[in-house]
PDB file of C-alpha atoms in Angstrom:
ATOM      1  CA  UNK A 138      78.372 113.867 123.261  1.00 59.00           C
ATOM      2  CA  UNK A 139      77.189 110.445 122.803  1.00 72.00           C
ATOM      3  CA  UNK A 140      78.631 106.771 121.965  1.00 77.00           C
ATOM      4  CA  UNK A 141      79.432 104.654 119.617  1.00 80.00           C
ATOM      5  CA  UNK A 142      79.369 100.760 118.296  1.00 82.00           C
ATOM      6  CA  UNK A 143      82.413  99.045 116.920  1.00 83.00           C
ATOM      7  CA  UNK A 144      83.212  99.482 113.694  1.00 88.00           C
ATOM      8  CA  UNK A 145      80.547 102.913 113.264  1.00 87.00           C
ATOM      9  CA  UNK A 146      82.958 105.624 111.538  1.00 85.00           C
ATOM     10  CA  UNK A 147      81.752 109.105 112.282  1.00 82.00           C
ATOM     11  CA  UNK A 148      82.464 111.689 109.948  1.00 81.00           C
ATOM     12  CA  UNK A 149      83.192 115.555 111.034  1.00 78.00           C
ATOM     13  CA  UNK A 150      83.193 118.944 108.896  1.00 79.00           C
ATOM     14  CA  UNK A 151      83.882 122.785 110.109  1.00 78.00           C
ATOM     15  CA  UNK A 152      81.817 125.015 108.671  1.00 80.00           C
ATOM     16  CA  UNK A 153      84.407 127.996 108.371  1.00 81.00           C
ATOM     17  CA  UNK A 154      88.136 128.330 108.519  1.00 79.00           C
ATOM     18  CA  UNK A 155      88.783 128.270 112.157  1.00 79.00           C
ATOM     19  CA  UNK A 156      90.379 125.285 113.768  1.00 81.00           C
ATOM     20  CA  UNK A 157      88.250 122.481 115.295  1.00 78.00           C
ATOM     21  CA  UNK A 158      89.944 120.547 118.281  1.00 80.00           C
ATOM     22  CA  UNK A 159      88.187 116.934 118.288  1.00 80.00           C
ATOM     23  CA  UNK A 160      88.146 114.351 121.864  1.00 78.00           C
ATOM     24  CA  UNK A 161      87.473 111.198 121.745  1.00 77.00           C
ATOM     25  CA  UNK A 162      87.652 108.549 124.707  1.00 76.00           C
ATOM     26  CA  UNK A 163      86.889 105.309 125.296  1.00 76.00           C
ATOM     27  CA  UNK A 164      85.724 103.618 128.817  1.00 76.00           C
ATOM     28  CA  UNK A 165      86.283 100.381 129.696  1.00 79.00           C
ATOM     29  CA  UNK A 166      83.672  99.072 131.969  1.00 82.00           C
ATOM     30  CA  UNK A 167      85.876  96.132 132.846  1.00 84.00           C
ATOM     31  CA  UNK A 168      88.825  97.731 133.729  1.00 81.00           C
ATOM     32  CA  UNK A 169      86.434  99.708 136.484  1.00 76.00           C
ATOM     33  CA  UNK A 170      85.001  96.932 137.599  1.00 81.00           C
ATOM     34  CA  UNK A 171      88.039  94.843 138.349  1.00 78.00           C
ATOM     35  CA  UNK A 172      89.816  98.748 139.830  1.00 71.00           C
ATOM     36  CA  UNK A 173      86.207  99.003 141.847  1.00 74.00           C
ATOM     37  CA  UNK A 174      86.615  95.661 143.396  1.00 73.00           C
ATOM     38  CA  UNK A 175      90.265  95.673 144.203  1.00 69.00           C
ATOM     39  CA  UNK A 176      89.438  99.290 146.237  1.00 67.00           C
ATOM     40  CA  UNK A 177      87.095  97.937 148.024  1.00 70.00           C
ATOM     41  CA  UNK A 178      88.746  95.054 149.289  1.00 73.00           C
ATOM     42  CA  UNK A 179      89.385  96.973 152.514  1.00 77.00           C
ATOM     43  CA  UNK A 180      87.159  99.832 152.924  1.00 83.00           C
ATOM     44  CA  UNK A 181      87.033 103.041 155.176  1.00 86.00           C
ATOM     45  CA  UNK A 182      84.416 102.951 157.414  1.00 90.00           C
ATOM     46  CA  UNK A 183      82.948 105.918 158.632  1.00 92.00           C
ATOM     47  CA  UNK A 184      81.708 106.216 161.622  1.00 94.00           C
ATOM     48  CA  UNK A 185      80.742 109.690 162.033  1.00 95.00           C
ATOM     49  CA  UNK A 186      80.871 113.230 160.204  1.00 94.00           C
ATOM     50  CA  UNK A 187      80.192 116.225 160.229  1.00 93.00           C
ATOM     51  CA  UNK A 188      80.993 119.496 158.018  1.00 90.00           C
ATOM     52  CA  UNK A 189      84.531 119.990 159.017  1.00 91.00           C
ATOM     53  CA  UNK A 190      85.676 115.928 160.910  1.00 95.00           C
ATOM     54  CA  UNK A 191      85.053 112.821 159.338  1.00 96.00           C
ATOM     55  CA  UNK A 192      85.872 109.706 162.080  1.00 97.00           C
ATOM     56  CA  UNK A 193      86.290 106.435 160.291  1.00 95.00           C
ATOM     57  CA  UNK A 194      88.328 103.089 160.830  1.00 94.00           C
ATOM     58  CA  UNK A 195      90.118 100.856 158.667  1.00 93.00           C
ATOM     59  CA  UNK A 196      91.773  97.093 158.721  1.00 90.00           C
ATOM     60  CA  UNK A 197      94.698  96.528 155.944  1.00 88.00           C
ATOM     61  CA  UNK A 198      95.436  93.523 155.832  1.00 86.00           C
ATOM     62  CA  UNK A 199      98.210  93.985 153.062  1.00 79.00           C
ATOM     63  CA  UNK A 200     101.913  92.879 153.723  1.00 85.00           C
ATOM     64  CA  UNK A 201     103.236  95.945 153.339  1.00 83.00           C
ATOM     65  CA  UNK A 202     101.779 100.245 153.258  1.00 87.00           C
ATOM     66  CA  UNK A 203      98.499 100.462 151.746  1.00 86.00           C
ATOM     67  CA  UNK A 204      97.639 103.846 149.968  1.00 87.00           C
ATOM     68  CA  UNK A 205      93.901 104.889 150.956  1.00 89.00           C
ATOM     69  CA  UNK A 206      92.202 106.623 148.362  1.00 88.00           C
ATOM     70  CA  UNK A 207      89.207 108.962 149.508  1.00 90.00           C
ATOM     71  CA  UNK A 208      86.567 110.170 147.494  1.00 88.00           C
ATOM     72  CA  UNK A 209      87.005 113.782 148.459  1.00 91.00           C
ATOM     73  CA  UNK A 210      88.185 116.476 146.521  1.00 93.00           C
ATOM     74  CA  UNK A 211      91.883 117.170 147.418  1.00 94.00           C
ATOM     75  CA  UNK A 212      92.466 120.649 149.410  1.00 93.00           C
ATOM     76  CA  UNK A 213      95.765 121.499 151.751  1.00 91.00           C
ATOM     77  CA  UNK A 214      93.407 122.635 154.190  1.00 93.00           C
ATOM     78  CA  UNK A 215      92.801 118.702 155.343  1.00 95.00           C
ATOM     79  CA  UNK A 216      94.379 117.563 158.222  1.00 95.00           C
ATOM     80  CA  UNK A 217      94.483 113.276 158.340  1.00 96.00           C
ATOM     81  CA  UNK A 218      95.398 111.603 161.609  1.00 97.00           C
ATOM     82  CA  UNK A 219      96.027 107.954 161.879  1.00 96.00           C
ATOM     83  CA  UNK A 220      95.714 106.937 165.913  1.00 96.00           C
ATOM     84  CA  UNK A 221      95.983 110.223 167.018  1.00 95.00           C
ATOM     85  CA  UNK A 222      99.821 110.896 164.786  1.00 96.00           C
ATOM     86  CA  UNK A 223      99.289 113.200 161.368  1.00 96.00           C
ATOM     87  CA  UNK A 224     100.346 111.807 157.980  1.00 96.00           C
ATOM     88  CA  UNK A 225     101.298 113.579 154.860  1.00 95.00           C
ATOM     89  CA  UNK A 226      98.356 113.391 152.013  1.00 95.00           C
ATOM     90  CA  UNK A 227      98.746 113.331 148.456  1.00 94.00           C
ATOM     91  CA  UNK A 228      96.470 113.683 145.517  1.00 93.00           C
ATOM     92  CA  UNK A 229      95.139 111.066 144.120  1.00 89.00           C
ATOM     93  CA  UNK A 230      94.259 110.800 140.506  1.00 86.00           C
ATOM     94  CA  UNK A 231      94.582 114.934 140.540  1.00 88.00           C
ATOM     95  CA  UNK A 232      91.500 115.086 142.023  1.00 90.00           C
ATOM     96  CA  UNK A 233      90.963 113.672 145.934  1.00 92.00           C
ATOM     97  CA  UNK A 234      92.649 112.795 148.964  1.00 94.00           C
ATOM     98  CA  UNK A 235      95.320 109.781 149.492  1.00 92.00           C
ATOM     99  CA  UNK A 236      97.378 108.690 152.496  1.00 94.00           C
ATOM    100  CA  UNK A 237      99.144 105.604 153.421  1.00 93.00           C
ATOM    101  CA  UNK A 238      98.014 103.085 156.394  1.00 93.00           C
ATOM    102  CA  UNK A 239     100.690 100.915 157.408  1.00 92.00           C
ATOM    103  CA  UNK A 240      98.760  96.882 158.042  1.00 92.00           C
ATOM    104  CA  UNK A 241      96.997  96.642 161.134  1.00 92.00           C
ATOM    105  CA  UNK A 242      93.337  98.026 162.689  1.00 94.00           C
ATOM    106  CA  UNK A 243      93.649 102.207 162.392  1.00 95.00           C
ATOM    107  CA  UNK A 244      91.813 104.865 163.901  1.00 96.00           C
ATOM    108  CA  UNK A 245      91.122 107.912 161.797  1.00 96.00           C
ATOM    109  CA  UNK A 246      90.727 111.179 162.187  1.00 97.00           C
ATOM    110  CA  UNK A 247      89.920 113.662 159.215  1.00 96.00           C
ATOM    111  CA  UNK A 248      89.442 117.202 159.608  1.00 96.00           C
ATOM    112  CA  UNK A 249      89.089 120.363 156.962  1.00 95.00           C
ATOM    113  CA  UNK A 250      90.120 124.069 158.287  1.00 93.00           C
ATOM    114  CA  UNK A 251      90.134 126.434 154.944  1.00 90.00           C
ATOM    115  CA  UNK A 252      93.602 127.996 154.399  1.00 90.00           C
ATOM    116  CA  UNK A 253      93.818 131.632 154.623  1.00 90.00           C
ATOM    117  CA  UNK A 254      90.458 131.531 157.352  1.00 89.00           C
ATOM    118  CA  UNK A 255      92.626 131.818 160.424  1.00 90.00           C
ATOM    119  CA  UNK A 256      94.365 134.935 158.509  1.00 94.00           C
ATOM    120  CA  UNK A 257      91.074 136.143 157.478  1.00 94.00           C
ATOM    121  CA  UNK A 258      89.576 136.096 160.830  1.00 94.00           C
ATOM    122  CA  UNK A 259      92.804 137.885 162.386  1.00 96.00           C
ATOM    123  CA  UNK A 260      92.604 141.005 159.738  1.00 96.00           C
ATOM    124  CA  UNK A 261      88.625 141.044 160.760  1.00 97.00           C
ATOM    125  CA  UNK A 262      88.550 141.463 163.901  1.00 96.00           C
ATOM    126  CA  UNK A 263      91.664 143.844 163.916  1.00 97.00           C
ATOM    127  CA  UNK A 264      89.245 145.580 161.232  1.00 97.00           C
ATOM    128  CA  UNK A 265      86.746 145.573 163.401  1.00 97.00           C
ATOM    129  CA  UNK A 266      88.947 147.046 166.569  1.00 97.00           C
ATOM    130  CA  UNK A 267      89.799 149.560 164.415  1.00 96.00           C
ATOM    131  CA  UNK A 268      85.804 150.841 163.350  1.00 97.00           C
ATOM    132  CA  UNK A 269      85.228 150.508 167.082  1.00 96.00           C
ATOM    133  CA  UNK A 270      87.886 152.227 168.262  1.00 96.00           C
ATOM    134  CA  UNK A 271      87.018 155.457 165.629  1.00 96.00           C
ATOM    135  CA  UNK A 272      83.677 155.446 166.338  1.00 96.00           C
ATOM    136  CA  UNK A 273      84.347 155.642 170.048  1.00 96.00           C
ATOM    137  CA  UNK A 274      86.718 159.004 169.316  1.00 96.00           C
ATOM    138  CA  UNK A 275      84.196 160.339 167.297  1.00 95.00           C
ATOM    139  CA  UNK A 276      81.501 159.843 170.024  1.00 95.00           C
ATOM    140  CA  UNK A 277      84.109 161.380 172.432  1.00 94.00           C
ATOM    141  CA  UNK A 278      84.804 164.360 170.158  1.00 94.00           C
ATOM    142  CA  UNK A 279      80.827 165.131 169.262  1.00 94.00           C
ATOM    143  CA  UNK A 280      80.282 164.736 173.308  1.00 93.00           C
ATOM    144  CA  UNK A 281      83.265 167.052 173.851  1.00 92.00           C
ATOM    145  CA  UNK A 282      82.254 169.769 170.733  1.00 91.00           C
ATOM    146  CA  UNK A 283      78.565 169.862 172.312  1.00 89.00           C
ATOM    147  CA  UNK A 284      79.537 170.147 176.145  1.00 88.00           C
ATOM    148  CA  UNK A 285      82.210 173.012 175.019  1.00 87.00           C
ATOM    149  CA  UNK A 286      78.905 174.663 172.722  1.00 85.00           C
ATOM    150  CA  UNK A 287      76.886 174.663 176.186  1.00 83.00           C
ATOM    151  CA  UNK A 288      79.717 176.236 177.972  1.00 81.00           C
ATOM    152  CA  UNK A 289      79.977 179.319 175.510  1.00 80.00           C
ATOM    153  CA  UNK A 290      76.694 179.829 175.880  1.00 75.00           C
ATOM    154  CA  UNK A 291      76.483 180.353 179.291  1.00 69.00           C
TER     155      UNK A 291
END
């Protein structure tokens, strides 16, 4: 890890026979800046949040669709609504959330429910039924066994 100036030649050497996989990248600090700025022309802004809802509002003033570009990491489990209708989302960058705004003031609403936690909740409580249910027979059947010990006695 580190960086280099122009022109500075690195050199590299493995010090057995097994294959070494070199990765080298270069940033351009400009190219962000001038991405930065153009994102930010017409921000989201949030009004509230919480864990699962973020409520935020945006003005596009674009001709045309504008593709919104979150900073959270992309899941199916997040539901976007724009005034109230749901829109499809789409990954961005392979990593967070996109939709498109058509021009105009917009309303939005953003909410995370986990796949699979509706399911999950379902099989628990029919899990839990279930150890209720058998230790209510069992209570039954001790209750039963003892009364039916009392009676032979007598």
């Amino acid at each position: 890890l580190g960086w280099l100036h122009k022109n500075e030649i690195i050199d590299f050497e493995a010090q057995d026979d097994t294959e070494t996989f070199i990765h080298a990248y270069r940033f351009d600090y400009d190219a962000l800046s001038q991405v930065t700025d153009s994102l930010s022309g017409q921000p989201m802004k949030v009004a509230n949040y919480d864990d699962t809802h973020i409520y935020a509002g945006i003005d596009i003033t674009d001709e045309g669709p504008a593709k919104v570009m979150t900073t959270i990491p992309y899941d199916p489990g997040w539901t976007v609504l724009i005034d109230g209708q749901p829109v499809d989302t789409f990954k961005v960058l392979d990593a967070f959330i996109g939709f498109t705004v058509s021009p105009g003031h917009h309303d939005i609403d953003m909410s995370f429910w986990p796949e699979g936690l509706t399911e999950g909740a379902e099989v628990s409580a029919v899990c839990i039924l279930a150890l209720i249910i058998i230790a209510v027979i069992t209570l039954i059947v001790h209750l039963v066994q003892k009364k039916k010990k009392e009676n032979d006695r007598y």
